Coordinates of C-alpha atoms in Angstrom, one line a residue:
M28 CA 13.3 -41.2 26.4
E29 CA 14.5 -38.1 24.7
A30 CA 18.2 -37.9 23.9
T31 CA 20.0 -34.8 25.2
V32 CA 22.4 -33.1 22.8
T33 CA 25.0 -30.9 24.2
T34 CA 26.7 -28.4 21.8
A35 CA 30.0 -26.8 22.6
N36 CA 29.9 -23.1 23.2
S37 CA 31.9 -21.4 20.4
E38 CA 32.9 -18.8 22.9
E39 CA 34.6 -21.4 25.2
K40 CA 38.3 -20.8 25.5
T41 CA 40.9 -23.6 25.4
W42 CA 43.9 -22.9 27.6
G43 CA 42.8 -19.3 27.5
G44 CA 43.2 -19.0 23.7
G45 CA 39.8 -20.1 22.3
N46 CA 40.5 -22.4 19.4
E47 CA 44.2 -21.3 19.5
P48 CA 45.9 -23.1 22.4
M49 CA 48.1 -20.8 24.5
G50 CA 46.9 -17.9 22.4
A51 CA 49.1 -19.1 19.5
S52 CA 47.9 -19.7 16.0
Y53 CA 48.2 -23.1 14.4
G54 CA 51.1 -22.0 12.2
K55 CA 53.1 -20.6 15.1
L56 CA 52.4 -23.6 17.2
M57 CA 53.7 -25.9 14.5
M58 CA 56.8 -23.8 14.0
W59 CA 57.5 -24.1 17.8
F60 CA 57.1 -27.9 17.5
F61 CA 59.6 -28.0 14.6
I62 CA 62.0 -25.8 16.5
V63 CA 61.9 -28.0 19.6
S64 CA 62.4 -31.2 17.6
D65 CA 65.3 -29.6 15.6
A66 CA 66.9 -28.3 18.8
L67 CA 66.9 -31.9 20.2
T68 CA 68.6 -33.0 16.9
F69 CA 71.4 -30.4 17.2
S70 CA 71.7 -31.2 20.9
G71 CA 72.4 -34.8 20.0
F72 CA 75.0 -33.9 17.4
L73 CA 76.8 -31.5 19.8
A74 CA 76.7 -34.0 22.6
A75 CA 78.3 -36.6 20.4
Y76 CA 81.0 -34.0 19.4
G77 CA 81.6 -33.3 23.1
F78 CA 82.1 -37.0 24.1
S79 CA 84.4 -37.6 21.1
R80 CA 86.5 -34.5 21.9
F81 CA 86.8 -35.6 25.6
K82 CA 87.9 -39.0 24.5
F83 CA 90.6 -37.7 22.1
I84 CA 91.4 -34.5 24.0
E85 CA 95.1 -35.0 23.7
T86 CA 95.1 -35.0 19.9
W87 CA 92.2 -32.6 19.2
P88 CA 93.1 -29.8 16.8
L89 CA 93.6 -26.3 18.2
A90 CA 91.0 -23.9 16.6
D91 CA 93.5 -21.0 16.7
E92 CA 95.7 -23.0 14.3
V93 CA 93.0 -24.3 12.0
F94 CA 90.8 -21.2 11.3
T95 CA 93.5 -18.6 10.6
H96 CA 92.4 -17.3 7.2
F97 CA 90.9 -14.0 6.3
P98 CA 89.8 -12.9 2.8
F99 CA 92.3 -10.9 0.7
M100 CA 95.0 -11.4 3.5
H101 CA 96.9 -14.4 2.1
G102 CA 99.8 -15.4 4.3
V103 CA 98.6 -13.4 7.3
S104 CA 97.7 -15.3 10.4
A105 CA 94.4 -14.0 11.7
P106 CA 93.1 -16.7 14.1
M107 CA 89.3 -16.7 14.6
Y108 CA 88.9 -13.2 13.1
Y109 CA 86.8 -14.2 10.1
V110 CA 84.7 -16.6 12.1
A111 CA 84.0 -13.8 14.6
L112 CA 83.0 -11.6 11.7
M113 CA 80.7 -14.3 10.3
T114 CA 79.1 -14.6 13.7
F115 CA 78.5 -10.9 14.0
I116 CA 76.9 -10.8 10.6
L117 CA 74.5 -13.6 11.5
I118 CA 73.5 -12.1 14.8
F119 CA 73.0 -8.7 13.2
S120 CA 70.7 -10.4 10.7
S121 CA 68.7 -11.6 13.7
V122 CA 68.3 -8.0 14.8
T123 CA 67.0 -6.9 11.4
M124 CA 64.5 -9.8 11.5
V125 CA 63.3 -8.5 14.9
L126 CA 62.8 -5.0 13.3
A127 CA 61.0 -6.6 10.3
V128 CA 58.6 -8.4 12.7
D129 CA 58.0 -5.2 14.7
A130 CA 57.3 -3.3 11.5
G131 CA 54.8 -6.0 10.5
H132 CA 53.0 -5.5 13.7
Q133 CA 52.7 -1.8 12.9
M134 CA 51.6 -2.6 9.4
K135 CA 54.5 -0.7 7.9
K136 CA 55.1 -2.4 4.6
N137 CA 58.1 -0.4 3.5
K138 CA 60.0 -1.0 6.7
V139 CA 59.3 -4.7 6.5
V140 CA 60.7 -4.8 3.0
V141 CA 63.9 -3.0 4.0
Y142 CA 64.6 -5.1 7.1
M143 CA 63.7 -8.4 5.3
F144 CA 66.1 -7.4 2.6
L145 CA 68.9 -6.8 5.1
T146 CA 68.2 -10.1 6.8
I147 CA 68.5 -11.9 3.4
I148 CA 71.8 -10.2 2.6
G149 CA 73.2 -11.2 6.0
G150 CA 72.2 -14.8 5.6
M151 CA 73.7 -14.9 2.1
I152 CA 77.0 -13.5 3.3
F153 CA 77.1 -16.0 6.1
V154 CA 76.4 -19.0 3.8
G155 CA 79.1 -17.7 1.4
S156 CA 81.5 -17.2 4.2
Q157 CA 80.9 -20.7 5.4
A158 CA 81.6 -22.1 2.0
W159 CA 84.8 -20.1 1.8
E160 CA 85.9 -21.5 5.1
W161 CA 85.1 -25.0 4.0
K162 CA 87.3 -24.5 0.9
N163 CA 90.3 -23.4 3.0
F164 CA 89.7 -26.2 5.5
I165 CA 89.6 -28.9 2.7
K166 CA 92.5 -27.4 0.8
G167 CA 94.8 -27.1 3.9
E168 CA 97.8 -24.9 4.2
Y169 CA 100.9 -26.8 5.4
G170 CA 100.4 -30.5 4.9
A171 CA 101.4 -33.3 7.2
I172 CA 102.5 -37.0 7.3
E173 CA 100.5 -39.9 8.6
T174 CA 102.5 -42.8 10.2
K175 CA 101.8 -46.6 10.2
G176 CA 99.9 -46.2 13.5
G177 CA 97.7 -43.4 12.2
S178 CA 99.5 -40.7 14.1
L179 CA 99.9 -37.3 12.5
L180 CA 103.3 -35.5 12.1
Q181 CA 103.6 -31.8 11.3
F182 CA 106.7 -29.8 10.5
V183 CA 108.1 -26.8 12.3
D184 CA 111.2 -24.7 12.4
K185 CA 113.4 -24.2 15.5
D186 CA 111.1 -21.4 16.7
G187 CA 108.1 -23.7 16.6
K188 CA 106.5 -22.1 13.6
R189 CA 104.7 -24.3 11.1
V190 CA 106.5 -25.1 7.8
A191 CA 104.6 -26.2 4.7
L192 CA 105.6 -29.3 2.7
A193 CA 106.1 -27.1 -0.4
D194 CA 108.9 -25.2 1.4
F195 CA 111.2 -28.1 1.9
A196 CA 110.0 -31.3 0.0
A197 CA 112.5 -32.5 -2.5
T198 CA 111.7 -33.4 -6.2
L199 CA 112.5 -37.0 -7.0
P200 CA 112.2 -38.7 -10.4
V201 CA 109.5 -41.1 -9.2
E202 CA 106.6 -42.2 -11.3
R203 CA 103.4 -42.2 -9.3
E204 CA 100.1 -43.8 -10.0
Q205 CA 96.8 -43.2 -8.2
L206 CA 95.5 -46.2 -6.3
N207 CA 92.0 -47.4 -7.2
R208 CA 90.0 -50.5 -6.6
N209 CA 90.9 -52.0 -10.0
K210 CA 94.6 -52.1 -9.3
A211 CA 94.6 -52.7 -5.5
T212 CA 92.5 -54.2 -2.8
W213 CA 89.2 -52.5 -2.1
F214 CA 90.3 -50.5 0.9
M215 CA 93.4 -49.0 -0.8
S216 CA 91.8 -46.5 -3.1
E217 CA 92.6 -42.7 -2.9
S218 CA 90.6 -39.8 -4.2
S219 CA 93.6 -37.9 -5.6
L220 CA 97.4 -38.0 -5.5
P221 CA 99.1 -35.8 -2.9
S222 CA 101.5 -33.1 -4.2
Y223 CA 104.5 -35.0 -2.9
T224 CA 105.4 -38.5 -2.1
V225 CA 106.6 -39.8 1.3
A226 CA 110.1 -40.2 -0.1
E227 CA 110.2 -36.6 -1.3
V228 CA 109.2 -35.3 2.1
Q229 CA 111.7 -37.6 3.8
A230 CA 114.5 -36.5 1.5
G231 CA 113.6 -32.8 1.9
F232 CA 113.5 -33.1 5.7
K233 CA 117.0 -34.7 5.8
A234 CA 118.3 -31.8 3.6
H235 CA 117.0 -29.2 6.1
P236 CA 118.6 -29.8 9.5
D237 CA 116.8 -26.9 11.0
L238 CA 113.4 -28.6 10.7
L239 CA 111.7 -30.6 13.5
I240 CA 108.6 -32.7 13.7
R241 CA 105.6 -31.7 15.9
T242 CA 103.2 -34.4 16.9
E243 CA 99.5 -34.0 17.4
V244 CA 99.7 -34.6 21.2
I245 CA 98.8 -31.5 23.2
Y246 CA 100.2 -30.4 26.5
E247 CA 99.6 -27.4 28.7
A248 CA 102.5 -25.2 29.9
D249 CA 102.6 -22.2 32.3
E250 CA 103.5 -19.0 30.6
A251 CA 104.1 -15.7 32.4
T252 CA 102.0 -12.7 31.3
K253 CA 102.8 -9.3 32.6
N254 CA 100.2 -6.7 33.4
D255 CA 101.2 -3.2 32.3
A256 CA 99.5 -1.6 35.3
T257 CA 101.4 -3.7 37.9
I258 CA 104.7 -5.5 38.1
N259 CA 103.0 -8.8 39.0
H260 CA 103.3 -11.8 36.8
D261 CA 100.4 -14.2 36.2
L262 CA 100.8 -17.8 35.1
T263 CA 98.5 -18.7 32.2
K264 CA 97.9 -22.2 30.9
I265 CA 98.8 -22.2 27.2
K266 CA 98.2 -25.3 25.0
H267 CA 101.1 -26.5 22.8
K268 CA 101.8 -29.5 20.6
T269 CA 104.7 -31.7 21.4
I270 CA 107.9 -30.9 19.4
L271 CA 110.4 -33.7 19.0
T272 CA 114.2 -33.5 18.9
R273 CA 116.0 -33.8 15.6
E274 CA 116.9 -37.4 16.3
E275 CA 113.4 -38.3 17.4
S276 CA 112.0 -36.6 14.4
M277 CA 114.1 -38.7 12.0
L278 CA 112.9 -41.9 13.7
R279 CA 109.3 -40.9 13.6
L280 CA 109.5 -39.8 9.9
G281 CA 110.8 -43.3 9.1
Q282 CA 107.4 -44.6 10.0
A283 CA 105.6 -42.4 7.4
T284 CA 103.1 -44.0 5.1
Y285 CA 101.0 -41.2 3.6
V286 CA 101.2 -37.5 2.8
V287 CA 98.1 -35.6 4.1
E288 CA 97.1 -32.3 2.6
G289 CA 94.0 -30.6 3.9
A290 CA 91.1 -32.3 5.4
N291 CA 88.4 -34.7 4.3
L292 CA 86.2 -37.5 5.8
T293 CA 89.2 -39.9 6.0
R294 CA 92.2 -37.8 6.8
N295 CA 92.9 -34.5 8.4
E296 CA 96.2 -32.6 8.5
Y297 CA 95.1 -30.6 11.6
G298 CA 94.8 -33.5 14.0
S299 CA 92.2 -36.0 15.0
K300 CA 90.2 -37.4 12.0
L301 CA 86.9 -37.1 14.0
F302 CA 87.3 -33.3 14.1
A303 CA 86.9 -33.0 10.4
D304 CA 84.0 -35.5 10.3
F305 CA 82.1 -33.5 13.0
F306 CA 83.1 -30.2 11.4
F307 CA 81.7 -31.1 8.0
F308 CA 78.6 -32.7 9.4
I309 CA 77.5 -30.2 12.0
T310 CA 78.5 -26.9 10.3
G311 CA 77.1 -28.4 7.0
F312 CA 73.8 -29.2 8.7
H313 CA 73.6 -25.8 10.2
G314 CA 74.6 -24.2 6.9
F315 CA 71.8 -26.1 5.2
H316 CA 69.4 -24.6 7.8
V317 CA 70.7 -21.1 7.1
F318 CA 70.4 -21.6 3.3
S319 CA 66.9 -22.9 3.7
G320 CA 66.1 -19.9 5.8
V321 CA 67.4 -17.5 3.1
I322 CA 65.2 -19.2 0.5
I323 CA 62.1 -19.0 2.7
N324 CA 62.9 -15.3 3.5
I325 CA 63.2 -14.5 -0.2
I326 CA 59.8 -16.0 -0.8
I327 CA 58.3 -14.1 2.1
F328 CA 60.1 -10.9 0.9
F329 CA 58.4 -11.1 -2.5
N330 CA 55.1 -11.7 -0.9
V331 CA 55.6 -8.6 1.2
L332 CA 56.4 -6.7 -2.0
L333 CA 53.3 -7.9 -3.7
G334 CA 51.2 -6.8 -0.7
T335 CA 50.0 -10.3 0.2
Y336 CA 50.1 -9.7 3.9
E337 CA 48.8 -6.2 3.6
K338 CA 45.7 -7.6 2.1
R339 CA 45.4 -10.2 4.8
G340 CA 45.7 -7.5 7.4
S341 CA 48.4 -9.5 9.2
Y342 CA 52.2 -10.1 8.9
E343 CA 52.1 -13.2 11.0
M344 CA 54.0 -15.1 8.3
V345 CA 56.9 -12.8 8.8
E346 CA 56.8 -13.5 12.5
K347 CA 56.8 -17.3 11.9
V348 CA 59.9 -17.2 9.6
G349 CA 61.4 -14.9 12.2
L350 CA 61.1 -17.6 14.8
Y351 CA 63.0 -20.0 12.5
W352 CA 65.7 -17.4 11.8
H353 CA 66.2 -16.7 15.5
F354 CA 66.5 -20.4 16.1
V355 CA 69.2 -20.8 13.4
D356 CA 71.1 -17.9 14.9
L357 CA 70.9 -19.4 18.4
V358 CA 72.1 -22.7 17.2
W359 CA 75.1 -21.1 15.6
V360 CA 76.1 -19.5 19.0
F361 CA 76.4 -23.1 20.4
V362 CA 78.2 -24.4 17.3
F363 CA 80.6 -21.4 17.4
T364 CA 81.2 -22.0 21.1
V365 CA 81.9 -25.7 20.8
F366 CA 84.0 -25.7 17.7
Y367 CA 85.9 -22.4 17.9
L368 CA 86.0 -21.2 21.5
V369 CA 86.1 -24.2 23.9

């Protein structure tokens, strides 16, 4: 009996793409696989953030009070302005990446170089801006007090405006020593000494009768807003933090145990500790993606300068890194919405 051998027709198409399923090359298909898996990772992180925020919604920091800094404008409150500028720069870099890919399809090397360069600059500005924002978030601006129960107390004047510890804390002749595991139990270590002791804050608060304490508990109040075109008044829900009376403030300050300055993974002067944990982790994870994208774009940029893809007759590599860059930009839209807008 003769064996029958069947050979596959090299012209046969798989999913309409020959040996390229869906008409996509192996490299682009693998990039899409990576993007889908990474999108699921970010989705899990943002979902965890959403559940945590919902659980602690009454003490969650207000973004308008946290992200108020703008470069070269010290002391000027500019809530969300710089974050909006960062977002615009990153989205604009996505536009230049689209133009670079389009120029690659047309085999226009010089245009690819220009648009890739602009994309790299945009990515570097965004990463630098995020590092600057981290610095301000870690350093803090006003300071706060943590009580025995873990509650956070902030200081305001009679008009409800925040007051920094440096503006009223007293100076007492007290010797301070940093706690570490050699001189205390293992859970009583501290990374650095605060600028003021609890006693100095308490003494300064007593010496300034116009000061009040604001808790981290949020409530919504109706505020009338007038439309210039009509005489109608609309009621708008505005979020506020609870301000105590002078007597209540004195009682709560008596429960103080620790001075909090800035934010880290254990304490946060802005509100719930989990906010800082998620902020560092999620924005840091995204920042790592942007930084990686900048490095990859630089490598591809030099390959374009050397004419590598011109010799190959295809700028598909630019298209593949473009897919990654668009994904990074899209993820930031969700991160920006969750952390800064909602």
